[in-house]
Coordinates of N, CA and C in Angstrom, one line a residue:
X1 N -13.5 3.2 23.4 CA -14.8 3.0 22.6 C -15.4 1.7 23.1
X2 N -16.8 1.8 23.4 CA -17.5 0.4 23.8 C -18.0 0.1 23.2
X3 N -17.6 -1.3 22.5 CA -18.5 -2.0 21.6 C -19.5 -2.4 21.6
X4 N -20.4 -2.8 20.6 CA -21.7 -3.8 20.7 C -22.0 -4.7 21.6
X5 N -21.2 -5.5 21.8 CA -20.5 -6.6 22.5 C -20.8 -6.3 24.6
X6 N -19.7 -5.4 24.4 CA -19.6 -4.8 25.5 C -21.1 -4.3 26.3
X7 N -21.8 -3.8 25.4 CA -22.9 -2.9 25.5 C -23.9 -3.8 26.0
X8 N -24.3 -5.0 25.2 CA -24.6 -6.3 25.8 C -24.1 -7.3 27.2
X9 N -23.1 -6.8 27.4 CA -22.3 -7.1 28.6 C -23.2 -6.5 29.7
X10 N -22.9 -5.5 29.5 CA -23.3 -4.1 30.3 C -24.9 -4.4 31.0
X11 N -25.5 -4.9 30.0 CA -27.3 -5.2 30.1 C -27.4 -6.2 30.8
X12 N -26.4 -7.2 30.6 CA -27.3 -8.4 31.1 C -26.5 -8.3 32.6
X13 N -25.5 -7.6 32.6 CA -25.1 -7.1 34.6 C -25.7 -6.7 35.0
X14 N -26.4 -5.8 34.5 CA -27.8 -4.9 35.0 C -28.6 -5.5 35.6
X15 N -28.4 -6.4 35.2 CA -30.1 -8.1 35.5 C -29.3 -8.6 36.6
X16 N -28.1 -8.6 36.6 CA -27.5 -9.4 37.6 C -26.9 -9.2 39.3
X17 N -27.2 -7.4 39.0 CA -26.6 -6.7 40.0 C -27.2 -6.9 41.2
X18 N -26.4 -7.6 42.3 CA -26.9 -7.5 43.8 C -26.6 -9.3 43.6
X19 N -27.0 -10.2 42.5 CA -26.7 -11.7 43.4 C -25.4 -12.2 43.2
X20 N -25.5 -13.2 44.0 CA -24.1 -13.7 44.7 C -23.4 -14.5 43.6
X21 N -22.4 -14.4 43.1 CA -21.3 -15.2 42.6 C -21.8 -16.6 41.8
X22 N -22.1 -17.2 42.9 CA -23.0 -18.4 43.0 C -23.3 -18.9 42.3
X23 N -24.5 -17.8 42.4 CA -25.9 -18.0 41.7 C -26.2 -17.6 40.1
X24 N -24.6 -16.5 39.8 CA -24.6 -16.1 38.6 C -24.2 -17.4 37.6
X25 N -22.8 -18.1 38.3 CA -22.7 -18.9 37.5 C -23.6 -20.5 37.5
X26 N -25.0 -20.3 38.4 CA -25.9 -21.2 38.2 C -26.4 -20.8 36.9
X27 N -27.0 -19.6 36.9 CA -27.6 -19.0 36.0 C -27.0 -19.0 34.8
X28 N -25.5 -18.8 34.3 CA -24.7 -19.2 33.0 C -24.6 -20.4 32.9
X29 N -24.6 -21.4 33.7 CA -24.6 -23.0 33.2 C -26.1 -23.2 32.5
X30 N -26.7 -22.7 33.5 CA -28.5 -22.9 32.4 C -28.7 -22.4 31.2
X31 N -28.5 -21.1 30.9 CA -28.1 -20.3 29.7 C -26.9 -21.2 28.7
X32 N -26.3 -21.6 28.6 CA -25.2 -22.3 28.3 C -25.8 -23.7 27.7
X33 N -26.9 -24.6 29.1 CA -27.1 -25.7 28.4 C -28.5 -25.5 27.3
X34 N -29.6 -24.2 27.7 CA -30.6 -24.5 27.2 C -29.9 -23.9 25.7
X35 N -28.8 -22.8 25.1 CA -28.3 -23.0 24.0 C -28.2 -24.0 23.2
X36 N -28.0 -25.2 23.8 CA -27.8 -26.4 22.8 C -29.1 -26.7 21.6
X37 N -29.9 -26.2 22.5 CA -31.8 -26.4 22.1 C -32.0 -25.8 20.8
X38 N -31.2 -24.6 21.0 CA -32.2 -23.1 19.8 C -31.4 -23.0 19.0
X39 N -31.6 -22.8 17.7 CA -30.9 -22.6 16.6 C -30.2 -20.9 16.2
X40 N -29.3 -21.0 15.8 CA -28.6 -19.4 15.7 C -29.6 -18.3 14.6
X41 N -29.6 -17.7 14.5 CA -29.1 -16.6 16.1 C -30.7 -17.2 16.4
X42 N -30.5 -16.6 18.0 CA -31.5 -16.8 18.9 C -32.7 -15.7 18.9
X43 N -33.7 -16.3 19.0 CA -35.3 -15.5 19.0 C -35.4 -15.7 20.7
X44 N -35.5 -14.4 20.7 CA -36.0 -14.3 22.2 C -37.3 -15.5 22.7
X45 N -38.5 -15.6 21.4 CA -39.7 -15.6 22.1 C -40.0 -17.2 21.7
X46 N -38.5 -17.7 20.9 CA -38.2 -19.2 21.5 C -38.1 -19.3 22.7
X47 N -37.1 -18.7 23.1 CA -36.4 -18.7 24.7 C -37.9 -19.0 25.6
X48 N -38.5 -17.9 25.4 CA -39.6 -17.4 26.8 C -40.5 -18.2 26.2
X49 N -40.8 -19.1 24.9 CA -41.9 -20.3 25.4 C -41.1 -21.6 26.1
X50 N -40.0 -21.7 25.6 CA -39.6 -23.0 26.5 C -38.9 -22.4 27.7
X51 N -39.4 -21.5 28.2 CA -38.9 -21.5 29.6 C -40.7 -21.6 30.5
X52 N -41.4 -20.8 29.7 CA -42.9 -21.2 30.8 C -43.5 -22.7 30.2
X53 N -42.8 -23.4 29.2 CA -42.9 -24.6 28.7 C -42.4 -25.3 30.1
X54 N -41.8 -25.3 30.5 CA -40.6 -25.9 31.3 C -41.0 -25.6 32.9
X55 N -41.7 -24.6 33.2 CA -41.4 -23.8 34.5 C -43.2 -24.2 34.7
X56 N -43.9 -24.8 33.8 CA -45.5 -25.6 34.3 C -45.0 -26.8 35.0
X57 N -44.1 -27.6 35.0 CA -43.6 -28.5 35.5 C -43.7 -28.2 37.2
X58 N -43.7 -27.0 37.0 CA -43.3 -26.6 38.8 C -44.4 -26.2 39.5
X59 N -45.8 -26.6 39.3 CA -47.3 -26.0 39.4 C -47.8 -27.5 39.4
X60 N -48.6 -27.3 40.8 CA -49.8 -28.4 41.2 C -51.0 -27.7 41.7
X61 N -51.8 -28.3 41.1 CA -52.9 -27.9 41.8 C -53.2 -28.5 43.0
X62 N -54.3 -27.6 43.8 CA -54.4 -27.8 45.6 C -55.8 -27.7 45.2
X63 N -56.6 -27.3 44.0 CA -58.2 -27.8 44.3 C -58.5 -27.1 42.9
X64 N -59.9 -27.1 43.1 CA -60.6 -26.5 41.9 C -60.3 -25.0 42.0
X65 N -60.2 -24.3 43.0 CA -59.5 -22.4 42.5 C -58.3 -22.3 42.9
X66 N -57.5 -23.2 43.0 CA -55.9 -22.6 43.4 C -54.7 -23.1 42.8
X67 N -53.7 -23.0 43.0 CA -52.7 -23.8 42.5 C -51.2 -23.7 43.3
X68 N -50.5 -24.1 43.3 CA -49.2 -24.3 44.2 C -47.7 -24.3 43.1
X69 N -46.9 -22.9 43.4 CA -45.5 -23.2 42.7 C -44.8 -22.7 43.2
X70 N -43.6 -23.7 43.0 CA -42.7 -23.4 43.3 C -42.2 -22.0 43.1
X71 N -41.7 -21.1 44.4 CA -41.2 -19.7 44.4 C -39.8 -19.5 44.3
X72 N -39.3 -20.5 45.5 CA -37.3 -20.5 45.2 C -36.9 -21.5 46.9
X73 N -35.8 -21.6 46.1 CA -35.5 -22.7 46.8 C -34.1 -22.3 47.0
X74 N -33.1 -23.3 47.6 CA -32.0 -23.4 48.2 C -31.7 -25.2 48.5
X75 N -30.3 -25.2 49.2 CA -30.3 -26.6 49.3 C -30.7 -26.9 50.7
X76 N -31.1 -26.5 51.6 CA -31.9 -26.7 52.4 C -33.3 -26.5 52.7
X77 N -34.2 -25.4 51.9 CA -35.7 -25.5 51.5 C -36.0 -24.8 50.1
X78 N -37.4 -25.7 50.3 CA -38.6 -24.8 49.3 C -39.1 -24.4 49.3
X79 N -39.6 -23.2 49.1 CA -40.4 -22.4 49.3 C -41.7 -22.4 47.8
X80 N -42.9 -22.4 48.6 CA -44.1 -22.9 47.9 C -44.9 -21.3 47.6
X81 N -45.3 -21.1 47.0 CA -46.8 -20.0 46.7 C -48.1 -20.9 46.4
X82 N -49.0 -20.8 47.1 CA -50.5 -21.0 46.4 C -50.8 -19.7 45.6
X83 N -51.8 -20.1 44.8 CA -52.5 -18.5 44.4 C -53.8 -19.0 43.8
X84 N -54.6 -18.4 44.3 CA -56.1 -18.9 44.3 C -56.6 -18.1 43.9
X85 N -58.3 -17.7 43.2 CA -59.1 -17.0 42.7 C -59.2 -15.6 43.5
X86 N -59.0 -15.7 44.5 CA -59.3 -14.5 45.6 C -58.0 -14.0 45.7
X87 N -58.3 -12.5 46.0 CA -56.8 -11.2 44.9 C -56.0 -11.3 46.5
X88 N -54.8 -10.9 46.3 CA -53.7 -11.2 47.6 C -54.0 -10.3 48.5
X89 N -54.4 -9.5 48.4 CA -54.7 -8.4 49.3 C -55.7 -8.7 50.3
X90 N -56.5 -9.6 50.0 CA -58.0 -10.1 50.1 C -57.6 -10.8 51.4
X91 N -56.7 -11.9 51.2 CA -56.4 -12.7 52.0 C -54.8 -13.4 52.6
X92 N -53.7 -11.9 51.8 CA -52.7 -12.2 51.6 C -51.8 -13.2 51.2
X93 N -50.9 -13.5 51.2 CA -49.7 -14.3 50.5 C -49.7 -15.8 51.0
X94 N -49.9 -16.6 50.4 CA -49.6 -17.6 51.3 C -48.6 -18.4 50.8
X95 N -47.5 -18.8 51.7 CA -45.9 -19.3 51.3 C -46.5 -20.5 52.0
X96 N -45.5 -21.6 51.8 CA -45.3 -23.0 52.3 C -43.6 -23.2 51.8
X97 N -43.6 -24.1 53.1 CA -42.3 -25.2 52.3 C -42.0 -26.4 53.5
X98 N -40.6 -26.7 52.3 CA -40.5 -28.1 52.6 C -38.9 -28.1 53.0
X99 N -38.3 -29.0 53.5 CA -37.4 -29.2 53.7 C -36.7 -30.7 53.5
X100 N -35.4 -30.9 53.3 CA -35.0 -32.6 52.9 C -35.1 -33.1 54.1
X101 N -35.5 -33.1 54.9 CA -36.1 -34.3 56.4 C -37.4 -33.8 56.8
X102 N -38.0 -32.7 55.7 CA -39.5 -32.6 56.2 C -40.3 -32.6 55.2
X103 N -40.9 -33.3 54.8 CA -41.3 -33.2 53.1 C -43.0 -33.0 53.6
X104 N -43.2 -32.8 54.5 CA -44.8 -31.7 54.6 C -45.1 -30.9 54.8
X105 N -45.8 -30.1 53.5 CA -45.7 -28.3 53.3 C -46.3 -28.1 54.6
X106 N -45.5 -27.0 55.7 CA -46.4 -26.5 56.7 C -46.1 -24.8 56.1
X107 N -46.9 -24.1 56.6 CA -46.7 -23.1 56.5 C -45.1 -22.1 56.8
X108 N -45.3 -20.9 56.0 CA -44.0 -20.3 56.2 C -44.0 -19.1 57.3
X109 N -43.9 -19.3 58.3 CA -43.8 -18.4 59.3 C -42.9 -19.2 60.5
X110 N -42.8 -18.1 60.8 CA -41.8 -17.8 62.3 C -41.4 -19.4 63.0
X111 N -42.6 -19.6 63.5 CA -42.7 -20.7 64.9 C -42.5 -21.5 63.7
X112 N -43.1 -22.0 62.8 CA -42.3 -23.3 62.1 C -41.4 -23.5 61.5
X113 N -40.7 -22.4 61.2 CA -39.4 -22.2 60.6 C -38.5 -22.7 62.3
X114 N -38.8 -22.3 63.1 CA -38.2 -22.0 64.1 C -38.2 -24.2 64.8
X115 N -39.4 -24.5 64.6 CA -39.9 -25.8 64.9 C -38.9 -27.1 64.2
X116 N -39.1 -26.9 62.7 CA -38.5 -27.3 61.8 C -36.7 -27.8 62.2
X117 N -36.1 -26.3 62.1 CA -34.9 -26.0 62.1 C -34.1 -26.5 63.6
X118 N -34.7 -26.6 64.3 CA -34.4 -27.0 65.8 C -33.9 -28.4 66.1
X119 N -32.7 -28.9 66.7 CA -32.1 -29.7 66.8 C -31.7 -30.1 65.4
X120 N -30.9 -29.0 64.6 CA -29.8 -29.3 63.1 C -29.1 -28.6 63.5
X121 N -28.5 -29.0 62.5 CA -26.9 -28.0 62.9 C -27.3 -26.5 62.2
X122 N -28.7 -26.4 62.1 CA -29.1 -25.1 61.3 C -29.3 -24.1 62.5
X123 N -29.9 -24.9 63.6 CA -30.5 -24.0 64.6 C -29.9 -23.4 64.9
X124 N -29.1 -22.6 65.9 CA -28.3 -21.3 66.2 C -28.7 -20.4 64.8
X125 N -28.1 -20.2 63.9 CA -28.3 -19.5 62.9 C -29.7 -19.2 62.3
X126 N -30.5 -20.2 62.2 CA -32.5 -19.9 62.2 C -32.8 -19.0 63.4
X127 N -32.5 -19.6 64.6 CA -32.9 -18.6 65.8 C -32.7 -17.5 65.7
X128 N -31.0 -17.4 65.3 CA -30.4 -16.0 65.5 C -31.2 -14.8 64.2
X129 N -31.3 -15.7 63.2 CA -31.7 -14.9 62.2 C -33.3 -14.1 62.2
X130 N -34.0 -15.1 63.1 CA -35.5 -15.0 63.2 C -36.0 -14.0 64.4
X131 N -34.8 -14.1 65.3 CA -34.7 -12.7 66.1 C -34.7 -11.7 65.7
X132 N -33.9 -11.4 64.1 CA -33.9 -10.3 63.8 C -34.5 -9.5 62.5
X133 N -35.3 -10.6 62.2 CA -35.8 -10.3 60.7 C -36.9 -11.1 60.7
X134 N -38.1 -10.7 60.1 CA -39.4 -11.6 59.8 C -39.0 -12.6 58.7
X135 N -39.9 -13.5 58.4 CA -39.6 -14.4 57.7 C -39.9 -14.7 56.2
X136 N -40.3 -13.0 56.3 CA -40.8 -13.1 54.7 C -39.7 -11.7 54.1
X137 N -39.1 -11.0 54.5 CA -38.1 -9.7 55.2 C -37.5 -10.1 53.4
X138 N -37.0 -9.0 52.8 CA -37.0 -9.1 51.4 C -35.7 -8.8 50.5
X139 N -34.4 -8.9 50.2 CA -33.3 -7.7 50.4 C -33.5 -7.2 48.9
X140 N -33.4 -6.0 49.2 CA -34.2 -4.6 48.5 C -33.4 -4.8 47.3
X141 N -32.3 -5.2 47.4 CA -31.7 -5.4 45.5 C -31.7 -6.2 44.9
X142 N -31.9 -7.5 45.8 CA -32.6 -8.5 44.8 C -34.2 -9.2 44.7
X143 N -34.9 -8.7 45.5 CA -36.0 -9.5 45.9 C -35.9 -10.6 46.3
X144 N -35.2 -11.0 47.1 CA -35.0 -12.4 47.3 C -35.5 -12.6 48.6
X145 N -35.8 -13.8 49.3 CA -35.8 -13.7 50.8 C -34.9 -13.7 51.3
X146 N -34.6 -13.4 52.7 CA -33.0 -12.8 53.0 C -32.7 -14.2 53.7
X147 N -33.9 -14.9 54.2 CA -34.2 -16.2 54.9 C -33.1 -17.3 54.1
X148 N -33.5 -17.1 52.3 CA -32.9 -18.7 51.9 C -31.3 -17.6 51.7
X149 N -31.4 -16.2 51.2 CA -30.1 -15.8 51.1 C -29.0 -16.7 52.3
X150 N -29.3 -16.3 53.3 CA -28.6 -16.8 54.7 C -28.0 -18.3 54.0
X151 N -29.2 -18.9 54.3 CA -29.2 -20.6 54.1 C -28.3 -20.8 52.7
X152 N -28.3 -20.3 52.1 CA -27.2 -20.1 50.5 C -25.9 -20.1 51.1
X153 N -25.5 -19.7 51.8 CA -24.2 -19.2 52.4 C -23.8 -20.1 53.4
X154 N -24.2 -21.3 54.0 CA -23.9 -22.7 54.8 C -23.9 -23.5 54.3
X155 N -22.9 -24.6 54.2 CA -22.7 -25.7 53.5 C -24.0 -26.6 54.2
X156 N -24.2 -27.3 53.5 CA -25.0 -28.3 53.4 C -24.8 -29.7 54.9
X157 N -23.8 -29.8 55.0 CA -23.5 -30.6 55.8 C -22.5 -30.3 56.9

């Protein structure tokens, strides 16, 4: 017999299915600390204002129609979104990032991923990866980019 409990278990794997180990228990340390905040039992619609309370922090503006935030990151880059008054279709997506020895947004594509990463101990594995996959390439069960997935999976140093 599955309990209430269980049943709840069940749901929030659902949410979880396809990311890596990792990243789950990133995501339970944050769940865990922002608990300290909310009083029992928990109101969802506490939760979801202090999380877009919190997640404006991550939004700059780039001019009078647009704005820049952060999309996801890793410990070797950032990955940027503008989104501007004009609809994506219009003039498609525009990604940027940054990296810890490059802290000016150039754009996200190919040649500067490839520019960037060259002469690190990253290069072989950027090259190799960029041979075989575009740079925006998406993996289908988590939406993630498969770009920082990679980068997730090499130590730092």
């Amino acid at each position: 017999m599955i309990t209430h409990e269980d049943t709840i278990i069940q749901n929030v794997f659902k949410q979880l299915n396809g990311l890596e180990k990792i990243d789950i228990y990133d995501i339970l340390l944050k769940i865990e600390t922002m608990l300290r905040d909310f009083k029992s039992p928990i109101q969802y619609e506490d939760i979801k204002k202090h999380i877009e309370n919190t997640s404006i922090n991550n939004v700059s503006a780039v001019d009078s129609f647009g704005y820049c935030y952060l999309h996801d990151h890793c410990q070797h880059i950032k990955i940027y979104k503008i989104k501007t008054l004009l609809p994506d279709f219009f003039c498609g997506e525009h990604m940027y990032f940054i990296t810890p020895w490059q802290l000016k947004l150039m754009n996200y594509t190919k040649e500067n991923l490839r520019m960037t990463f060259a002469e690190s101990h990253l290069e072989a594995i950027v090259f190799d990866f960029l041979k075989k996959h575009p740079p925006k390439s998406k993996n289908p069960v988590t939406g993630r980019l498969r770009f920082l997935e990679l980068l997730d999976q090499i130590d730092p140093y």
